[in-house]
Short mmCIF file of C-alpha atoms in Angstrom, two decimals:
data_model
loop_
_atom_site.label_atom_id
_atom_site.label_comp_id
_atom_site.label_asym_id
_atom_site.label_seq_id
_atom_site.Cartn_x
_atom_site.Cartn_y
_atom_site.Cartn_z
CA UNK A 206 27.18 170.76 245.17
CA UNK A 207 27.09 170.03 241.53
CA UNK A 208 24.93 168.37 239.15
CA UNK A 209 26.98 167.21 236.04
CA UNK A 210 25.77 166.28 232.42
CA UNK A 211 28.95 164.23 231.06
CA UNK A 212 29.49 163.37 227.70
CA UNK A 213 31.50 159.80 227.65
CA UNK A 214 32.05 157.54 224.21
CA UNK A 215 28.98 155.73 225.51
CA UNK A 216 26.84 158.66 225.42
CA UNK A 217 25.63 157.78 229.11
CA UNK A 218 23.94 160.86 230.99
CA UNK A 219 26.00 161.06 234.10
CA UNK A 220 24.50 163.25 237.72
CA UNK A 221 27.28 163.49 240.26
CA UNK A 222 26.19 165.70 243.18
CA UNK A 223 29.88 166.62 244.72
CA UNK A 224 31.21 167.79 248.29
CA UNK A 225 32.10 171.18 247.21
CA UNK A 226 34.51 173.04 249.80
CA UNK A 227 31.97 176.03 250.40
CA UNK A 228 29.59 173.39 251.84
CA UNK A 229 29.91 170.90 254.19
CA UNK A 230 28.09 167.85 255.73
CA UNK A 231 27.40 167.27 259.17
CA UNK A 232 26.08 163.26 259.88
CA UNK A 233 26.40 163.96 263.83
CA UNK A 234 23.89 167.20 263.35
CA UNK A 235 21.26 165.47 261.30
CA UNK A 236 18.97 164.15 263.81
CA UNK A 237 17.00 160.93 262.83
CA UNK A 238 13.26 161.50 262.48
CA UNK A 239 11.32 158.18 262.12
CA UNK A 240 7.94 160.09 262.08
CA UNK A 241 8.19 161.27 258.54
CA UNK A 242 4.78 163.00 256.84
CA UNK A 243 3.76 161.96 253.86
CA UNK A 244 2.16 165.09 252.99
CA UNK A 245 3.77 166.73 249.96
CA UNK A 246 5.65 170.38 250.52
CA UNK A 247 3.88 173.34 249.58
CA UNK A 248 5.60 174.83 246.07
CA UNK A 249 6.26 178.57 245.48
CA UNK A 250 7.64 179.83 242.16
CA UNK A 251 10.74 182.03 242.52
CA UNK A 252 10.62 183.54 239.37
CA UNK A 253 13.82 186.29 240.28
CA UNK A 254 15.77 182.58 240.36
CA UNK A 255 14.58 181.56 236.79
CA UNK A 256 14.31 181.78 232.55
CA UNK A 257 12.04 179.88 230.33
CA UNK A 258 11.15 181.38 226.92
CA UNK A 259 9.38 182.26 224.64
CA UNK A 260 11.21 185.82 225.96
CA UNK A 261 14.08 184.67 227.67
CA UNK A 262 16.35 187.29 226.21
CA UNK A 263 15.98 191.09 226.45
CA UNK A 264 16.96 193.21 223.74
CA UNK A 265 20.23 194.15 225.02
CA UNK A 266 20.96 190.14 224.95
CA UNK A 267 20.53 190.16 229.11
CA UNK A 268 18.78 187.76 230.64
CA UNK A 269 16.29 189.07 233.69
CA UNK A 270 17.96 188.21 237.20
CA UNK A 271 20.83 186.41 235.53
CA UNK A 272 24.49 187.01 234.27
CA UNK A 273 25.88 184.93 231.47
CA UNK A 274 29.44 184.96 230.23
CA UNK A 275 32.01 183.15 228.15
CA UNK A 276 30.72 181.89 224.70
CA UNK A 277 26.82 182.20 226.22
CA UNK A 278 24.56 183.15 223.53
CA UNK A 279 21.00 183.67 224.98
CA UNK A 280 18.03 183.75 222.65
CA UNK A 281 14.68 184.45 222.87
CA UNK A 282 13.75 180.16 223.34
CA UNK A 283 16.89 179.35 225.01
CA UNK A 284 20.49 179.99 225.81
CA UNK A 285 23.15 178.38 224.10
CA UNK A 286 25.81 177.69 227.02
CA UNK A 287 28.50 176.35 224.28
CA UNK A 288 28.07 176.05 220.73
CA UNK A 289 29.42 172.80 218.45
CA UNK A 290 33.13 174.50 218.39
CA UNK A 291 35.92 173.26 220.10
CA UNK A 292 37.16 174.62 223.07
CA UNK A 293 34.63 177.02 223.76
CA UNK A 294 32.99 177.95 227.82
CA UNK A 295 29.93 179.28 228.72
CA UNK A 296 27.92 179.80 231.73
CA UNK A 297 24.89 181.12 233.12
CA UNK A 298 24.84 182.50 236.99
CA UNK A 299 22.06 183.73 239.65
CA UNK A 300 22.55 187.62 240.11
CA UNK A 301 21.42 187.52 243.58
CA UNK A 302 21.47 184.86 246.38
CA UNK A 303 19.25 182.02 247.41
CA UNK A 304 17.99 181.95 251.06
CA UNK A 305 15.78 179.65 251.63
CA UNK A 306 16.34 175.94 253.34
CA UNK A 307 14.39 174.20 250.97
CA UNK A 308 14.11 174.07 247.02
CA UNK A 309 13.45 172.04 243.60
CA UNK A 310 14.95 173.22 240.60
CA UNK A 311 13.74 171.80 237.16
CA UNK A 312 16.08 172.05 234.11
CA UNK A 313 15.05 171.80 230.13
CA UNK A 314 18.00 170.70 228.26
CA UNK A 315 19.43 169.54 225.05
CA UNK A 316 22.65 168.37 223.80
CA UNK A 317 22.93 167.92 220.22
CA UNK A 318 26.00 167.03 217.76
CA UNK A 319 26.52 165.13 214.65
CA UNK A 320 29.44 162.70 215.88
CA UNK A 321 28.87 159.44 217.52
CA UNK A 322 30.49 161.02 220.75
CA UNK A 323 30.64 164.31 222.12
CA UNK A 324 32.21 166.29 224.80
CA UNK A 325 33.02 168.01 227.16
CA UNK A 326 29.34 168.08 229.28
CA UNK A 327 27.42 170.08 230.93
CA UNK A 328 26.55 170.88 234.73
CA UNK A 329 24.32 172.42 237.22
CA UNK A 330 26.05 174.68 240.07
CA UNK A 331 24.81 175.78 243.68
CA UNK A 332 27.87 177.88 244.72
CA UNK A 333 28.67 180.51 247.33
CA UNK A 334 30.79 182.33 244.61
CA UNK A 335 28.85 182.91 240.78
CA UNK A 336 30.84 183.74 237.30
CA UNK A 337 34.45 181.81 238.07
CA UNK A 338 35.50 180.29 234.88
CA UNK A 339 37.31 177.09 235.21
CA UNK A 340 38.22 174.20 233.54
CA UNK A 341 35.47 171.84 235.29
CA UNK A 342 32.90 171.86 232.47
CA UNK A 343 33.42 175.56 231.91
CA UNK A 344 33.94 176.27 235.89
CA UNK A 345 36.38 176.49 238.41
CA UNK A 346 37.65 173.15 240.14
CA UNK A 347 35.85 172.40 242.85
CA UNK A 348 35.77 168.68 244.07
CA UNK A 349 36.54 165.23 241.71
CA UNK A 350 34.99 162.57 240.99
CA UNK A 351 36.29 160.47 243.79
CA UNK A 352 33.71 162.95 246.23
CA UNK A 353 30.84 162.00 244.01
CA UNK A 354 27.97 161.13 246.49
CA UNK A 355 25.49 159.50 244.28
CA UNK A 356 25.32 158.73 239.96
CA UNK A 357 23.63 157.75 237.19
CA UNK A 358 23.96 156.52 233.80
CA UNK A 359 21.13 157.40 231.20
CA UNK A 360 21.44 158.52 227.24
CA UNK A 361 20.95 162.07 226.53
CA UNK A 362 22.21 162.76 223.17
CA UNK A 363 20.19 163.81 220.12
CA UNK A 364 17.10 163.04 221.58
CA UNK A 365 13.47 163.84 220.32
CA UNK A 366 12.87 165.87 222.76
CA UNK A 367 14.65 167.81 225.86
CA UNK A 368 16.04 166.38 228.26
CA UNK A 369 14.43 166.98 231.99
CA UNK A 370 15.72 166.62 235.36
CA UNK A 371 14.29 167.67 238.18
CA UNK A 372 16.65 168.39 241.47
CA UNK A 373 14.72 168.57 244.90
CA UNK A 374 16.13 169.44 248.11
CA UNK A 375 14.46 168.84 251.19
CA UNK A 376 14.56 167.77 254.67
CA UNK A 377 18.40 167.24 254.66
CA UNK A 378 17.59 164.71 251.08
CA UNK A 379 18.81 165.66 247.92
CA UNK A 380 16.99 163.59 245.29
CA UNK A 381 17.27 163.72 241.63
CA UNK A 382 15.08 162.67 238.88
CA UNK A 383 15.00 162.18 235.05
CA UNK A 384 13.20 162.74 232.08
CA UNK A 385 15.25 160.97 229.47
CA UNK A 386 14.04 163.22 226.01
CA UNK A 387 11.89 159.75 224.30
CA UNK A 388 8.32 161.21 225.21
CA UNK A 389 7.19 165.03 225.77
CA UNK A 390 5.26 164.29 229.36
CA UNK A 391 6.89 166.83 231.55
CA UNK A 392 5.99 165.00 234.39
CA UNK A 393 7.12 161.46 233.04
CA UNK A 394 10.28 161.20 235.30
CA UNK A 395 12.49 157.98 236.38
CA UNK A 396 14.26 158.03 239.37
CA UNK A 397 17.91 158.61 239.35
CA UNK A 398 19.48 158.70 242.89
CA UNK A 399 19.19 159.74 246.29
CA UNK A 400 21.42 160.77 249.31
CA UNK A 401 20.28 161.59 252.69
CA UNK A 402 21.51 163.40 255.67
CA UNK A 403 23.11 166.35 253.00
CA UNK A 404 23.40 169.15 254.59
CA UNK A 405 23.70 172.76 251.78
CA UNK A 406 23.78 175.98 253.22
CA UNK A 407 20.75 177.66 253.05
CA UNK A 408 22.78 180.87 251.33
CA UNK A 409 24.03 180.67 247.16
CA UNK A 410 24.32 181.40 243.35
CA UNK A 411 22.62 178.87 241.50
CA UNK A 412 24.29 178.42 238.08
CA UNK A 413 24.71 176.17 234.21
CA UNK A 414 28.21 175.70 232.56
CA UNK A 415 29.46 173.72 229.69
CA UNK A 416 32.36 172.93 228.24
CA UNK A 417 33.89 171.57 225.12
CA UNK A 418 37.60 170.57 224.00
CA UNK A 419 38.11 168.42 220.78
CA UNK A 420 34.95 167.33 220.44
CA UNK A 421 32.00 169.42 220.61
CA UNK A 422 28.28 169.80 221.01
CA UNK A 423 25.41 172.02 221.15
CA UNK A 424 24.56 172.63 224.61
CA UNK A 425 21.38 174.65 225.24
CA UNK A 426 19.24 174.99 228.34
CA UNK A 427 15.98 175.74 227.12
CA UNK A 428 14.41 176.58 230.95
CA UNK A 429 15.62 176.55 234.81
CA UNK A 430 12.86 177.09 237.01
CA UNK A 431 13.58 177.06 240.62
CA UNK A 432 11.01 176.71 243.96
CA UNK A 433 10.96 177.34 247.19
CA UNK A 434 9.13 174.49 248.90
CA UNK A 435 7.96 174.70 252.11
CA UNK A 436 7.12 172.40 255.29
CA UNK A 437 2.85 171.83 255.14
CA UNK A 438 1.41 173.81 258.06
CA UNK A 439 4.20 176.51 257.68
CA UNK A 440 2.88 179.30 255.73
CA UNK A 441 5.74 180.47 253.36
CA UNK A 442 7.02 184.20 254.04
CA UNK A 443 5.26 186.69 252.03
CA UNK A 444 7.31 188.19 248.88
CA UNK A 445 6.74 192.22 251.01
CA UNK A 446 8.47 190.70 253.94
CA UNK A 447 11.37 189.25 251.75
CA UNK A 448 12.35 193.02 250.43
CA UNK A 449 14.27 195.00 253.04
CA UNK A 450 12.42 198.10 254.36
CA UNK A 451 14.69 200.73 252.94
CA UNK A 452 14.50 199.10 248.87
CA UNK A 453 10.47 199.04 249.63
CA UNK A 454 10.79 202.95 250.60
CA UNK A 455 13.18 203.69 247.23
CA UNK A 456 11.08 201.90 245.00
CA UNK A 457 8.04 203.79 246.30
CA UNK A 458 9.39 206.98 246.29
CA UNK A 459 10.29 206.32 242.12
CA UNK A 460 6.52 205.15 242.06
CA UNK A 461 5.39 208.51 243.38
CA UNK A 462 8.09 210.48 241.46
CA UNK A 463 7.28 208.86 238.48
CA UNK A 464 3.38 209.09 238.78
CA UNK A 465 3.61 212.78 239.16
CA UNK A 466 5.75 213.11 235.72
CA UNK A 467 2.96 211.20 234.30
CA UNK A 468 0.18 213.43 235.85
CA UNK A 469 2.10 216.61 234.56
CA UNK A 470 2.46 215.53 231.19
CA UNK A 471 -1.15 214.74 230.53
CA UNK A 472 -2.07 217.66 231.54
CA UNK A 473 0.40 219.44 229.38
CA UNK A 474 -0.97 217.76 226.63
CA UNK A 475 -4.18 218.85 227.20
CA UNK A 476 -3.76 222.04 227.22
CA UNK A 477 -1.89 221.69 223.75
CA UNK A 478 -4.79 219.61 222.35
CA UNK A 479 -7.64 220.75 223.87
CA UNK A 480 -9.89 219.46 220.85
CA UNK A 481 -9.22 215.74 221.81
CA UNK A 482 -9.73 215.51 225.62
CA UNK A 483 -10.92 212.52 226.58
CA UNK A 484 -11.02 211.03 223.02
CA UNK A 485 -8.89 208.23 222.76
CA UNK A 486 -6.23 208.60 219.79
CA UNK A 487 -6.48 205.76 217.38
CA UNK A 488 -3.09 205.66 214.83
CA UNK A 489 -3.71 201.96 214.30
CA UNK A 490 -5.04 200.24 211.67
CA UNK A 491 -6.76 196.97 211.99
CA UNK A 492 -6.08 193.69 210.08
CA UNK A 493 -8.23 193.85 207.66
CA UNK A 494 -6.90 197.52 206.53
CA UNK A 495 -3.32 196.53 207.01
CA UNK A 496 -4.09 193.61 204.52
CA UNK A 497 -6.55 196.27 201.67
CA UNK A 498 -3.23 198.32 201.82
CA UNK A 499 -0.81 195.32 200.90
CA UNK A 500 -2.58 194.60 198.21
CA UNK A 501 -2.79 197.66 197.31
CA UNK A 502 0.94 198.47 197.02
CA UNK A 503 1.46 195.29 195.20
CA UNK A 504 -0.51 196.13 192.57
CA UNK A 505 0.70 199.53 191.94
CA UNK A 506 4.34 197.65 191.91
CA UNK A 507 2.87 195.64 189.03
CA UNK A 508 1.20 198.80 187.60
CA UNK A 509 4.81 200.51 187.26
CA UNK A 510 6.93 197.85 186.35
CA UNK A 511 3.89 197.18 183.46
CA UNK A 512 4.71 200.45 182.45
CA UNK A 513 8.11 200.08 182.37
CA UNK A 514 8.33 197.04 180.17
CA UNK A 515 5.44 199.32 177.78
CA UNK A 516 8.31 202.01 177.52
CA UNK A 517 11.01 199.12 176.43
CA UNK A 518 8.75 197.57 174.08
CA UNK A 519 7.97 201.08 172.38
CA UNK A 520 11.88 201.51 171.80
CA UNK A 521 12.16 198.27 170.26
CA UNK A 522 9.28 198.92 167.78
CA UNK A 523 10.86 201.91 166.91
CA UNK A 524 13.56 200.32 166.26
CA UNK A 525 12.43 197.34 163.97
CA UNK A 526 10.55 200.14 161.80
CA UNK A 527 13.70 201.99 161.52
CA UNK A 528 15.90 198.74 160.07
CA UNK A 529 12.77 197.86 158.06
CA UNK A 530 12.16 200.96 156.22
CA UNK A 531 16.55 201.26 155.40
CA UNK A 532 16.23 197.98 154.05
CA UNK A 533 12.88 198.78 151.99
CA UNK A 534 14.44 202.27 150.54
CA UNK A 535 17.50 200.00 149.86
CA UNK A 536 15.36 197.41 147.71
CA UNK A 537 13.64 200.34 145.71
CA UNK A 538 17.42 201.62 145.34
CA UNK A 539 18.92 198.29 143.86
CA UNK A 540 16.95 196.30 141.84
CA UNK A 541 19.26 192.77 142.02
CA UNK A 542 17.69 189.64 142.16
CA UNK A 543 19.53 187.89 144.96
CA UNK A 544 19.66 191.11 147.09
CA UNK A 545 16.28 191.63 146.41
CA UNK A 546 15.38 188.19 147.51
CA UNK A 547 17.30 188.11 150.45
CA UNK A 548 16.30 191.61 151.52
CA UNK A 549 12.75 190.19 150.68
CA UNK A 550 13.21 187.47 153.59
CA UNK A 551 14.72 190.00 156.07
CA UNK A 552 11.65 192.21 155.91
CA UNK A 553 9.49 189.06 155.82
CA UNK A 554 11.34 188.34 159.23
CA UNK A 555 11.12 192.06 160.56
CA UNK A 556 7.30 192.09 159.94
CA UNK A 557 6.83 188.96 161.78
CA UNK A 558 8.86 190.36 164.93
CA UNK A 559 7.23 193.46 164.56
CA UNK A 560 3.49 191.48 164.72
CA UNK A 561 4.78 190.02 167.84
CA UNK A 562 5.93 192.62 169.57
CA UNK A 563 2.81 194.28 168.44
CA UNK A 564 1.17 191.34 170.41
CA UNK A 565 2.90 191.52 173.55
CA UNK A 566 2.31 195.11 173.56
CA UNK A 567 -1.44 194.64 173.29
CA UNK A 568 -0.81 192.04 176.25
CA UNK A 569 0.72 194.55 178.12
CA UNK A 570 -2.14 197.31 177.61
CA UNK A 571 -4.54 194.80 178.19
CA UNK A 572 -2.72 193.56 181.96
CA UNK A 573 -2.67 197.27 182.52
CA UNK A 574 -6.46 197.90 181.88
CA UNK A 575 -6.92 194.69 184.43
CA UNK A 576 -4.82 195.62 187.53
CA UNK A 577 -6.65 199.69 186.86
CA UNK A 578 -10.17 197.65 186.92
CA UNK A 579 -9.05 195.91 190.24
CA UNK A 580 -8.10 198.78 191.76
CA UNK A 581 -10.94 200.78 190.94
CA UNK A 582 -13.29 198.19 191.81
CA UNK A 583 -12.39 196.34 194.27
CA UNK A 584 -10.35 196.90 197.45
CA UNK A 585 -10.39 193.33 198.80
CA UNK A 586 -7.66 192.58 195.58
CA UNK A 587 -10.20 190.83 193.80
CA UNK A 588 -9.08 189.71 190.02
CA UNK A 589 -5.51 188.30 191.18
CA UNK A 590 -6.38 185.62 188.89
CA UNK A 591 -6.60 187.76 185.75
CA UNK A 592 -3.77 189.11 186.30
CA UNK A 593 -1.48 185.75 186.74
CA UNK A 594 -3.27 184.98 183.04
CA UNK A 595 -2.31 187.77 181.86
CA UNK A 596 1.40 187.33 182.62
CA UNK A 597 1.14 183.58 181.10
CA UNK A 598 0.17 184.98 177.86
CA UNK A 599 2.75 187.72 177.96
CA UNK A 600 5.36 184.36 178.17
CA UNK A 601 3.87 182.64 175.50
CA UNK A 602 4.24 185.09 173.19
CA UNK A 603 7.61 185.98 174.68
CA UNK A 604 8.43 182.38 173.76
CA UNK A 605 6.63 182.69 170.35
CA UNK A 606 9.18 185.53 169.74
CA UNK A 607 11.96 183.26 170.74
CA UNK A 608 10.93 180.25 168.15
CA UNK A 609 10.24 182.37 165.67
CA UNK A 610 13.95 183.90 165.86
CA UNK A 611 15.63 180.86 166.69
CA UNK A 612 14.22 179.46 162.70
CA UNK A 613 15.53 182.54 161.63
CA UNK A 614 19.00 181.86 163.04
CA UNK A 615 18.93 178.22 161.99
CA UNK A 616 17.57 179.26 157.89
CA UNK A 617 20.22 181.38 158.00
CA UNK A 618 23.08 178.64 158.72
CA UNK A 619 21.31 176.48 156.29
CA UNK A 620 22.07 178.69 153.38
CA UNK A 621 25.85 179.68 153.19
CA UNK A 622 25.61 180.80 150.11
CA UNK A 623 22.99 183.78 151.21
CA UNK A 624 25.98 184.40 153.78
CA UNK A 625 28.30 185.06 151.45
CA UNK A 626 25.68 187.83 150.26
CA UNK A 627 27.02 191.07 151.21
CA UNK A 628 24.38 194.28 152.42
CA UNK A 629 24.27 196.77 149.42
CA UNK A 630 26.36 199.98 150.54
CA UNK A 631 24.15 202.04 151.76
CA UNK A 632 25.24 206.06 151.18
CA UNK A 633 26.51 207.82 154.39
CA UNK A 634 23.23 207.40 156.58
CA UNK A 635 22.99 203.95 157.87
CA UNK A 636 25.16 201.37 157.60
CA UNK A 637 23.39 197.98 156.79
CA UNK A 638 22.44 195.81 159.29
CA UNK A 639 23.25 191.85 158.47
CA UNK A 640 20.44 189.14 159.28
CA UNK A 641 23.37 187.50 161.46
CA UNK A 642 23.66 190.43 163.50
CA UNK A 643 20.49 191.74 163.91
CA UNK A 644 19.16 187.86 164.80
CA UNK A 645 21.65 187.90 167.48
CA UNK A 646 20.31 190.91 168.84
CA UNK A 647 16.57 190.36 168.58
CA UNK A 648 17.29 186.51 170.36
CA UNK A 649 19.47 188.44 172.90
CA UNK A 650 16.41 191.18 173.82
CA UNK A 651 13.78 188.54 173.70
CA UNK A 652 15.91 186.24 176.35
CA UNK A 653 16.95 189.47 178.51
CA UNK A 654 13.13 190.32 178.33
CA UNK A 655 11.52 186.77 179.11
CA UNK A 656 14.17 186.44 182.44
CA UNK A 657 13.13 189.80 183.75
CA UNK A 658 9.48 189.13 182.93
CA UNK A 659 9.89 185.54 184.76
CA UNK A 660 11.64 187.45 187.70
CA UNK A 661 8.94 189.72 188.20
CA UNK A 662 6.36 187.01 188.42
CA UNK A 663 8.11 184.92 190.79
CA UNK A 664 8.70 188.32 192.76
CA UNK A 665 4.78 188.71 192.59
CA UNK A 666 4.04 185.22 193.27
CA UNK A 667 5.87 185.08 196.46
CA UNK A 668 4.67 188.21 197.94
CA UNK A 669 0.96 187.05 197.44
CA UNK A 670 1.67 184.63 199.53
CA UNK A 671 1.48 186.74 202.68
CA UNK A 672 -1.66 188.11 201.55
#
């Protein structure tokens, strides 16, 4: 018996229960019983015949009480039977046996693909053999489509939500129903079909394949939960009387063994730590300390790389008094009007970058004092807001450093004629340093230091948002 999910160009949703050969169906043994109770069958979950998330998936990638294989990808909300890539198989199979005469199986799935069609489908096994990889919508061959007993069409692709269907077994009647994805009522199902006097064996794998070939979907089961439903008035057999005698006598025997271990190594440990008995140990921390500490660490990130940029801005004063006082003992040296003019403009220039730097510097001493004032005073990380001021300033003058070498650059290509100017020789110490040149370096350290300055508060900004 198997239930098939097809995928035809008219995206129909095809159920084809087949005559495999393992089973069989006996009309002359089914006797007719007119008398038929109304009364629903009592329903037992069979979990060791199931998977549903939100932990499907072990860490291993196993699956409890199931085998997959092929291109199978389980996950912790589903299992993937066949990804969108052509000519991939995949199934999912029972470990151990069913063996019980009556059951319902429910199965969450969805088929997904960006084409109009898709292929190849997807179906539902109940098998006396588990695992066989075929070419029958990632199985082996077991009946055709002539043998189908009972169909129907319905449209399963790319629906809102998963598709349903619900398979029930019982009294010699295999009925199937549908959820068809358009509303998320697990219990709003439409009838599909029905055939009577179907006669399983009560022994088999149960079991999901899929298939695709030059087309190809997303096929994903997202649960298969299974039941063993019972007659009313017949009490169902207890789960103790279902395990065999001598795997009851094994498992308690581990129990005990491992119980003992247990035993032993408490008291080992407290003999070793005989200052703690019957204290408990607490090494975890609670929200609200996990959250102090995050803070916390964030700030002292901003404390350092603070620092840092403190350090970089230091160098760069140092250097910008170094060009400044060559050019003024070069002035004092040669007394030429044009050279003195246009060395007059350079150090009019290098004191203005120097007052900005001078600036950001006192920005940066100042964001420093605020994140040491917050930690200090507060451990809930109180004064946040300060600090994102802080870092706006520091850009606006980072961009008031930018304009103001930017009209340096531009005054410069104004006037070719102060180009054509040539730096005094200077005697073996220094060599002199050309506007040109040196504006192309300031504009190049103030653009280096605004992008790393943006980085970092983007950097910051995102990580408060997990505070």
């Amino acid at each position: 018996m198997a239930v098939c999910v097809s995928q035809r160009p008219a995206l129909y949703f095809v159920l084809s229960f087949l005559a495999a050969a393992t089973f069989h169906r006996s009309v002359a043994d089914v006797a007719t019983d007119g008398s038929k109770s109304e009364e629903p069958p009592h329903r037992r979950f069979e979990y060791k015949y199931s998977f549903k998330g939100p932990h499907l998936a072990q860490s291993d990638g196993s699956i409890p009480f199931w085998i997959h294989g092929g291109s199978a990808i389980p996950s912790a909300d589903q299992v993937r039977i066949t990804p969108s890539l052509r000519s991939q198989r995949g199934s999912v199979w029972t470990k151990n046996k069913v063996n019980f005469e009556h059951w319902e199986a429910e199965v969450t799935f969805r088929v997904s693909g960006r084409g109009r069609t898709g292929a190849d489908g997807l179906a539902v096994w109940f098998s006396t053999a588990q695992g066989i990889d075929g070419p029958v919508y990632g199985a082996a061959d077991r009946d055709g489509s002539t043998q189908a007993l009972g169909s129907c069409l319905r449209d399963f692709r790319n629906k809102p939500y998963p598709i349903r269907a619900k398979v029930t077994y019982y009294k010699k009647t295999l009925t199937v129903m549908i959820n068809n994805g358009f509303t998320p009522d697990k219990e709003d199902y439409e009838f599909c079909t029905k055939v009577e006097n179907m006669v399983i064996p009560t022994e088999g794998f149960f079991g999901i394949s899929a298939a695709t070939g030059g087309l190809a979907d997303d096929h994903d089961v997202l649960s298969f939960l299974l039941f063993r439903l019972t007659e009313p008035g017949q009490q169902p057999p207890s789960v103790d009387a279902e395990i065999p005698k001598e795997e009851k006598d094994k498992y308690q025997e581990e129990f005990e063994n491992f119980q003992q271990e247990l035993d032993k190594k408490k008291e080992e440990f407290q003999k070793e730590h005989p200052n703690v008995q019957g204290e408990p140990i607490e090494d975890y921390e609670s929200v609200n300390e996990r959250e102090i500490r995050q803070v916390f660490e964030g700030q002292n990130r901003i404390h350092l790389e603070i620092k840092q940029l403190n350090r970089q801005l230091a160098m760069i004063l140092d250097e910008q008094r170094r060009h400044v006082s060559v050019i003024t003992d070069e002035i004092n040296k040669k007394a030429t009007s044009v050279e003195s003019q246009q060395l007059g403009s350079v150090i009019a220039t290098q004191q203005e970058v120097l007052k900005s730097l001078n600036e950001l510097r006192t920005s940066f001493h100042n964001s420093l004092n605020q994140i040491g004032s917050v930690q200090q005073g507060n451990a809930a990380g109180m004064g946040t807001y300060e600090t994102i001021q802080h870092f706006n300033d520091i850009k606006e003058h980072l961009h008031a450093v930018k304009r103001d070498v930017e009209q340096l650059a531009q005054r410069n290509a104004q006037n070719p004629a102060e180009k054509a100017v040539k730096c005094p020789e200077m005697p073996p110490m220094p060599s002199c340093l050309s506007t040109v040149h040196f504006a192309i370096f300031v504009v190049i350290q103030s653009v280096l230091f605004f992008c790393y300055v943006m980085y970092k508060s983007q950097q910051e900004a995102a990580a408060k948002k997990f505070f």
